[in-house]
Amino acid sequence: MPQVPTFSTSRQEIAGVSVKQLATQFGTPTYVYDAATIVQRIQDLAAFDVIRYAQKACSNLAILKLVRENNVVVDAVSAWEIRRALAAGYEVHGDPPPIVYTADIFDREALELCIEHGLHVNCGSPDMIRQLGEVAPGREITLRINPGFGHGHSQKTNTGGQQSKHGIWHEQLNECLLLADANGLQITGLHMHIGSGTDLHHLSQVCDSMEKAALEVGRSIKTISAGGGLPVPYNSEQTYVDLEKYFELWDATRKTLEKSFDHSISLEIEPGRYLSAEAGYLVTEIRAVKQMGDNLFYVADAGFNNLARPIMYGAYHPISVARKDGQEMGQEHDVIVGGPLCESGDIFTQEEGGFVSARKLPPAAVGDLLVIECAGAYGYCMSSNYNSKPLAAEVMIEEGKARVIRRRQTFEGFIADEMI
Ligand code: LLP
């Protein structure tokens, strides 16, 4: 299990490249990813037979290529995530399937792509089984099961239980087996992802449910997937999950099933955040320093159009200051950090429910840079053009060299699909 990092409120470099140089060369706001951190996080999970990256966390083609080259297969939740995986060089066939489509529905394009390329489908609803069976009988499929309970870092990231639309309700498993039979589909695996932010207590419940469900399906099961949800610490009070214990729990489930079925079972894990969160930094420039009554604000050029996690979940992100003059940082003081959007919720230092909170940060002036850290998962990929702000640039640092992996959006590109 990795060591929880100490988060500092000042930072001059990212992966060996100066923050000031990054801002000068690539402009702000810019997402910067440290490739070595992603590779390290992949290595942490080596005990699992298959690591399947949940690309929804950060799906830039260069990131997908990096994980592919490190023997990580990929999950796709939409037609265009399938197309991204293909564009990043993933094959369509293989064991384990290089690309798996996991969703609760097929939109028409996704169904067409799955048929056209013969992709493996992880069905999250009885309707998906029906729709696939109608056009492609004889396929192997896996089922995403909702075990009837879930857990998440926020109610919005809890994907289990009857409040959730995700997966096949555990009590409908038998019905789905009959449905698969009737449509000539074979169920070769089960998958459970109960939410983002797993802990070991919930996990042992999931393992029990997996065991029960797999025994109900029977010997056709060849794979079980633990889903994603591995947490990362966003501040020094949070921790990683004990990866050894996490693996042990799943491995015990796998072994029980192997004994019952008398054949080997492959154990998959499907992390998004764990691979990319800590690798990503959002570099932004302070454009105003404002005193509003008792409150001091740093107003930067990145907003919730670039990083939506604080406004969506009250998520905490470490923030550090890089001084443009490289001078020593002074005594920290309470600051609220906001962005440029014409909306009062555009605050990075807020708690769930929208309550603004102050953060101890060093004194800073217009032109100094802020680095919003642990932003590599659900950062860029949840960004928007709200207030007609361009999508940020993305940069990857490998072996001390920074290169653009996505140009900042241009105005011409932004309006290209509009018609007067
Ligand atoms: N597998 C499935 C089926 C999922 O639905 C998800 C996440 C994952 C894997 C990856 O979960 P992770 O390892 O990244 O926790 N936007 C939220 C997170 C939403 C997660 C949705 N599903 C956030 O910013 O925290």
Short mmCIF file of C-alpha atoms in Angstrom, two decimals, residues 81-325:
data_model
loop_
_atom_site.label_atom_id
_atom_site.label_comp_id
_atom_site.label_asym_id
_atom_site.label_seq_id
_atom_site.Cartn_x
_atom_site.Cartn_y
_atom_site.Cartn_z
CA GLU A 81 -15.34 5.52 -25.23
CA ILE A 82 -15.26 2.42 -27.46
CA ARG A 83 -14.04 4.56 -30.32
CA ARG A 84 -11.42 6.20 -28.07
CA ALA A 85 -10.12 2.78 -27.06
CA LEU A 86 -9.87 1.79 -30.73
CA ALA A 87 -8.16 5.09 -31.59
CA ALA A 88 -5.64 4.46 -28.79
CA GLY A 89 -4.68 1.14 -30.38
CA TYR A 90 -6.70 -1.39 -28.41
CA GLU A 91 -7.55 -4.58 -30.31
CA VAL A 92 -11.13 -5.81 -30.37
CA HIS A 93 -10.48 -9.50 -29.67
CA GLY A 94 -8.31 -11.20 -27.10
CA ASP A 95 -8.34 -12.99 -23.79
CA PRO A 96 -9.08 -11.08 -21.61
CA PRO A 97 -11.20 -8.96 -23.98
CA PRO A 98 -9.17 -5.78 -24.53
CA ILE A 99 -12.31 -3.62 -24.55
CA VAL A 100 -15.45 -4.33 -22.52
CA TYR A 101 -18.60 -2.27 -22.91
CA THR A 102 -20.19 -1.85 -19.46
CA ALA A 103 -23.43 0.09 -19.22
CA ASP A 104 -27.06 0.00 -18.22
CA ILE A 105 -28.27 0.68 -21.74
CA PHE A 106 -27.19 0.37 -25.34
CA ASP A 107 -27.74 3.55 -27.21
CA ARG A 108 -28.06 2.73 -30.91
CA GLU A 109 -24.48 3.63 -31.78
CA ALA A 110 -23.05 1.57 -28.92
CA LEU A 111 -25.07 -1.49 -29.91
CA GLU A 112 -23.91 -1.14 -33.51
CA LEU A 113 -20.26 -0.86 -32.47
CA CYS A 114 -20.49 -3.86 -30.14
CA ILE A 115 -22.01 -5.92 -32.96
CA GLU A 116 -19.67 -4.64 -35.67
CA HIS A 117 -16.50 -5.33 -33.66
CA GLY A 118 -17.78 -8.35 -31.70
CA LEU A 119 -16.96 -6.57 -28.45
CA HIS A 120 -17.51 -8.16 -25.08
CA VAL A 121 -20.54 -6.71 -23.30
CA ASN A 122 -21.08 -6.46 -19.55
CA CYS A 123 -24.86 -6.08 -19.30
CA GLY A 124 -26.35 -3.82 -16.63
CA SER A 125 -30.02 -4.41 -17.44
CA PRO A 126 -32.28 -7.22 -18.65
CA ASP A 127 -33.07 -5.06 -21.68
CA MET A 128 -29.43 -5.12 -22.74
CA ILE A 129 -29.51 -8.94 -22.69
CA ARG A 130 -32.66 -8.92 -24.81
CA GLN A 131 -31.37 -6.35 -27.29
CA LEU A 132 -28.01 -8.06 -27.76
CA GLY A 133 -29.57 -11.53 -27.96
CA GLU A 134 -31.93 -10.40 -30.71
CA VAL A 135 -29.11 -9.35 -33.03
CA ALA A 136 -26.11 -11.37 -31.86
CA PRO A 137 -27.12 -14.72 -30.33
CA GLY A 138 -24.34 -17.11 -29.37
CA ARG A 139 -22.20 -14.47 -27.68
CA GLU A 140 -20.56 -14.69 -24.29
CA ILE A 141 -21.62 -11.94 -21.92
CA THR A 142 -20.98 -10.88 -18.34
CA LEU A 143 -23.52 -9.36 -15.99
CA ARG A 144 -23.12 -6.33 -13.78
CA ILE A 145 -25.02 -7.12 -10.59
CA ASN A 146 -26.39 -4.60 -8.13
CA PRO A 147 -26.13 -6.55 -4.87
CA GLY A 148 -28.80 -4.45 -3.14
CA PHE A 149 -26.43 -2.14 -1.27
CA GLY A 150 -23.73 0.35 -2.17
CA HIS A 151 -21.24 2.84 -0.86
CA GLY A 152 -19.64 6.03 -2.16
CA HIS A 153 -17.60 9.06 -1.12
CA SER A 154 -20.76 11.02 -1.89
CA GLN A 155 -24.38 9.92 -2.29
CA LYS A 156 -23.87 10.78 -5.96
CA THR A 157 -21.16 8.15 -6.37
CA ASN A 158 -22.98 5.31 -4.64
CA THR A 159 -23.89 2.85 -7.39
CA GLY A 160 -25.56 0.07 -5.39
CA GLY A 161 -28.90 -0.34 -3.66
CA GLN A 162 -32.40 0.33 -4.90
CA GLN A 163 -31.84 4.10 -5.23
CA SER A 164 -29.31 3.33 -7.94
CA LYS A 165 -30.10 2.73 -11.61
CA HIS A 166 -26.96 0.63 -12.00
CA GLY A 167 -26.66 -3.06 -12.69
CA ILE A 168 -29.04 -5.97 -12.65
CA TRP A 169 -30.99 -6.21 -9.43
CA HIS A 170 -29.63 -9.22 -7.53
CA GLU A 171 -33.06 -10.79 -7.15
CA GLN A 172 -33.51 -10.79 -10.93
CA LEU A 173 -30.52 -12.97 -11.63
CA ASN A 174 -32.50 -16.12 -12.33
CA GLU A 175 -34.79 -14.21 -14.68
CA CYS A 176 -31.68 -12.97 -16.53
CA LEU A 177 -30.28 -16.50 -16.79
CA LEU A 178 -33.49 -17.60 -18.47
CA LEU A 179 -33.42 -14.54 -20.68
CA ALA A 180 -29.84 -15.26 -21.72
CA ASP A 181 -30.73 -18.89 -22.47
CA ALA A 182 -33.74 -17.88 -24.51
CA ASN A 183 -31.53 -15.54 -26.52
CA GLY A 184 -28.63 -17.95 -26.94
CA LEU A 185 -26.20 -15.95 -24.80
CA GLN A 186 -23.75 -17.51 -22.38
CA ILE A 187 -22.97 -15.86 -19.06
CA THR A 188 -19.25 -16.22 -18.45
CA GLY A 189 -18.67 -13.66 -15.74
CA LEU A 190 -20.05 -11.39 -13.08
CA HIS A 191 -19.12 -7.85 -12.14
CA MET A 192 -19.96 -5.77 -9.07
CA HIS A 193 -19.10 -2.10 -8.66
CA ILE A 194 -20.94 -0.65 -5.71
CA GLY A 195 -19.48 2.83 -5.76
CA SER A 196 -16.43 5.03 -5.67
CA GLY A 197 -14.69 5.01 -2.32
CA THR A 198 -14.72 1.38 -1.20
CA ASP A 199 -13.70 0.27 2.28
CA LEU A 200 -12.91 -3.22 3.50
CA HIS A 201 -16.09 -3.58 5.52
CA HIS A 202 -18.30 -3.03 2.48
CA LEU A 203 -16.00 -5.12 0.39
CA SER A 204 -16.46 -8.29 2.40
CA GLN A 205 -20.22 -7.88 1.92
CA VAL A 206 -19.66 -7.50 -1.83
CA CYS A 207 -17.51 -10.63 -1.91
CA ASP A 208 -20.26 -12.60 -0.16
CA SER A 209 -22.81 -11.35 -2.68
CA MET A 210 -20.50 -12.19 -5.55
CA GLU A 211 -20.04 -15.71 -4.26
CA LYS A 212 -23.77 -16.23 -3.91
CA ALA A 213 -24.53 -14.82 -7.36
CA ALA A 214 -21.77 -16.81 -9.06
CA LEU A 215 -22.96 -20.04 -7.48
CA GLU A 216 -26.44 -19.27 -8.78
CA VAL A 217 -25.10 -18.85 -12.33
CA GLY A 218 -22.93 -21.94 -12.09
CA ARG A 219 -19.95 -23.40 -13.93
CA SER A 220 -20.13 -21.17 -16.98
CA ILE A 221 -18.48 -18.44 -14.87
CA LYS A 222 -14.86 -17.84 -15.90
CA THR A 223 -14.27 -14.30 -14.61
CA ILE A 224 -15.27 -12.15 -11.68
CA SER A 225 -14.70 -8.40 -11.60
CA ALA A 226 -14.28 -6.39 -8.43
CA GLY A 227 -15.26 -3.20 -10.25
CA GLY A 228 -13.48 0.04 -9.37
CA GLY A 229 -13.84 2.32 -6.40
CA LEU A 230 -10.35 2.16 -4.88
CA PRO A 231 -9.95 5.41 -2.97
CA VAL A 232 -6.99 7.79 -3.04
CA PRO A 233 -6.22 10.28 -0.27
CA TYR A 234 -7.19 13.83 -1.23
CA ASN A 235 -5.91 15.12 2.12
CA SER A 236 -3.72 13.80 4.91
CA GLU A 237 -6.71 12.56 6.94
CA GLN A 238 -7.72 10.16 4.17
CA THR A 239 -5.95 6.89 3.36
CA TYR A 240 -5.61 4.27 0.68
CA VAL A 241 -7.42 1.00 1.16
CA ASP A 242 -5.12 -1.78 2.31
CA LEU A 243 -4.45 -3.32 -1.09
CA GLU A 244 -3.13 -6.59 0.25
CA LYS A 245 -6.25 -7.16 2.33
CA TYR A 246 -8.41 -6.00 -0.55
CA PHE A 247 -6.79 -8.57 -2.82
CA GLU A 248 -6.97 -11.28 -0.16
CA LEU A 249 -10.73 -10.86 0.22
CA TRP A 250 -11.33 -11.13 -3.50
CA ASP A 251 -8.83 -13.92 -3.89
CA ALA A 252 -10.64 -15.94 -1.20
CA THR A 253 -13.91 -15.51 -3.12
CA ARG A 254 -12.19 -16.53 -6.33
CA LYS A 255 -10.73 -19.64 -4.66
CA THR A 256 -14.09 -20.69 -3.21
CA LEU A 257 -15.61 -20.47 -6.67
CA GLU A 258 -12.69 -22.32 -8.28
CA LYS A 259 -13.24 -25.15 -5.82
CA SER A 260 -16.98 -25.30 -6.50
CA PHE A 261 -16.59 -25.15 -10.28
CA ASP A 262 -13.37 -27.13 -10.51
CA HIS A 263 -11.82 -24.71 -12.97
CA SER A 264 -9.79 -21.52 -12.74
CA ILE A 265 -11.44 -18.11 -12.43
CA SER A 266 -9.82 -14.89 -13.55
CA LEU A 267 -9.98 -11.97 -11.10
CA GLU A 268 -10.37 -8.50 -12.64
CA ILE A 269 -10.22 -5.08 -11.07
CA GLU A 270 -11.56 -1.93 -12.77
CA PRO A 271 -10.03 1.20 -11.29
CA GLY A 272 -10.40 4.68 -12.68
CA ARG A 273 -9.47 7.09 -9.93
CA TYR A 274 -6.71 4.92 -8.48
CA LEU A 275 -4.72 5.01 -11.71
CA SER A 276 -5.14 8.63 -12.72
CA ALA A 277 -6.21 10.89 -9.82
CA GLU A 278 -2.85 11.55 -8.22
CA ALA A 279 -1.09 11.87 -11.57
CA GLY A 280 -3.11 14.97 -12.55
CA TYR A 281 -2.60 18.64 -11.64
CA LEU A 282 -4.65 21.60 -12.79
CA VAL A 283 -2.37 24.61 -13.20
CA THR A 284 -4.17 27.94 -13.07
CA GLU A 285 -3.17 31.59 -12.74
CA ILE A 286 -4.48 33.93 -10.06
CA ARG A 287 -6.11 36.86 -11.86
CA ALA A 288 -7.56 38.76 -8.89
CA VAL A 289 -7.01 38.91 -5.16
CA LYS A 290 -10.11 40.34 -3.47
CA GLN A 291 -11.04 41.16 0.09
CA MET A 292 -14.80 40.72 0.57
CA GLY A 293 -15.62 41.80 4.12
CA ASP A 294 -13.79 39.32 6.31
CA ASN A 295 -12.98 36.96 3.47
CA LEU A 296 -9.97 36.99 1.18
CA PHE A 297 -10.45 35.44 -2.27
CA TYR A 298 -7.94 34.24 -4.84
CA VAL A 299 -9.82 34.29 -8.13
CA ALA A 300 -8.12 32.11 -10.73
CA ASP A 301 -8.61 31.46 -14.44
CA ALA A 302 -9.81 27.87 -13.90
CA GLY A 303 -13.35 27.25 -12.70
CA PHE A 304 -15.88 24.47 -12.35
CA ASN A 305 -15.96 24.38 -16.13
CA ASN A 306 -12.49 22.79 -15.74
CA LEU A 307 -12.89 20.86 -12.49
CA ALA A 308 -16.44 20.12 -11.39
CA ARG A 309 -15.74 17.84 -8.41
CA PRO A 310 -15.91 20.56 -5.72
CA ILE A 311 -19.26 21.95 -6.90
CA MET A 312 -20.66 18.48 -7.67
CA TYR A 313 -19.62 16.65 -4.50
CA GLY A 314 -18.03 19.21 -2.20
CA ALA A 315 -14.87 17.29 -3.06
CA TYR A 316 -11.65 18.45 -1.43
CA HIS A 317 -8.60 18.96 -3.63
CA PRO A 318 -5.19 19.93 -2.27
CA ILE A 319 -4.17 23.37 -3.55
CA SER A 320 -0.65 24.77 -3.64
CA VAL A 321 0.85 28.07 -4.68
CA ALA A 322 3.74 28.58 -7.08
CA ARG A 323 5.09 32.14 -6.90
CA LYS A 324 5.91 33.71 -10.25
CA ASP A 325 9.02 35.32 -8.78
#
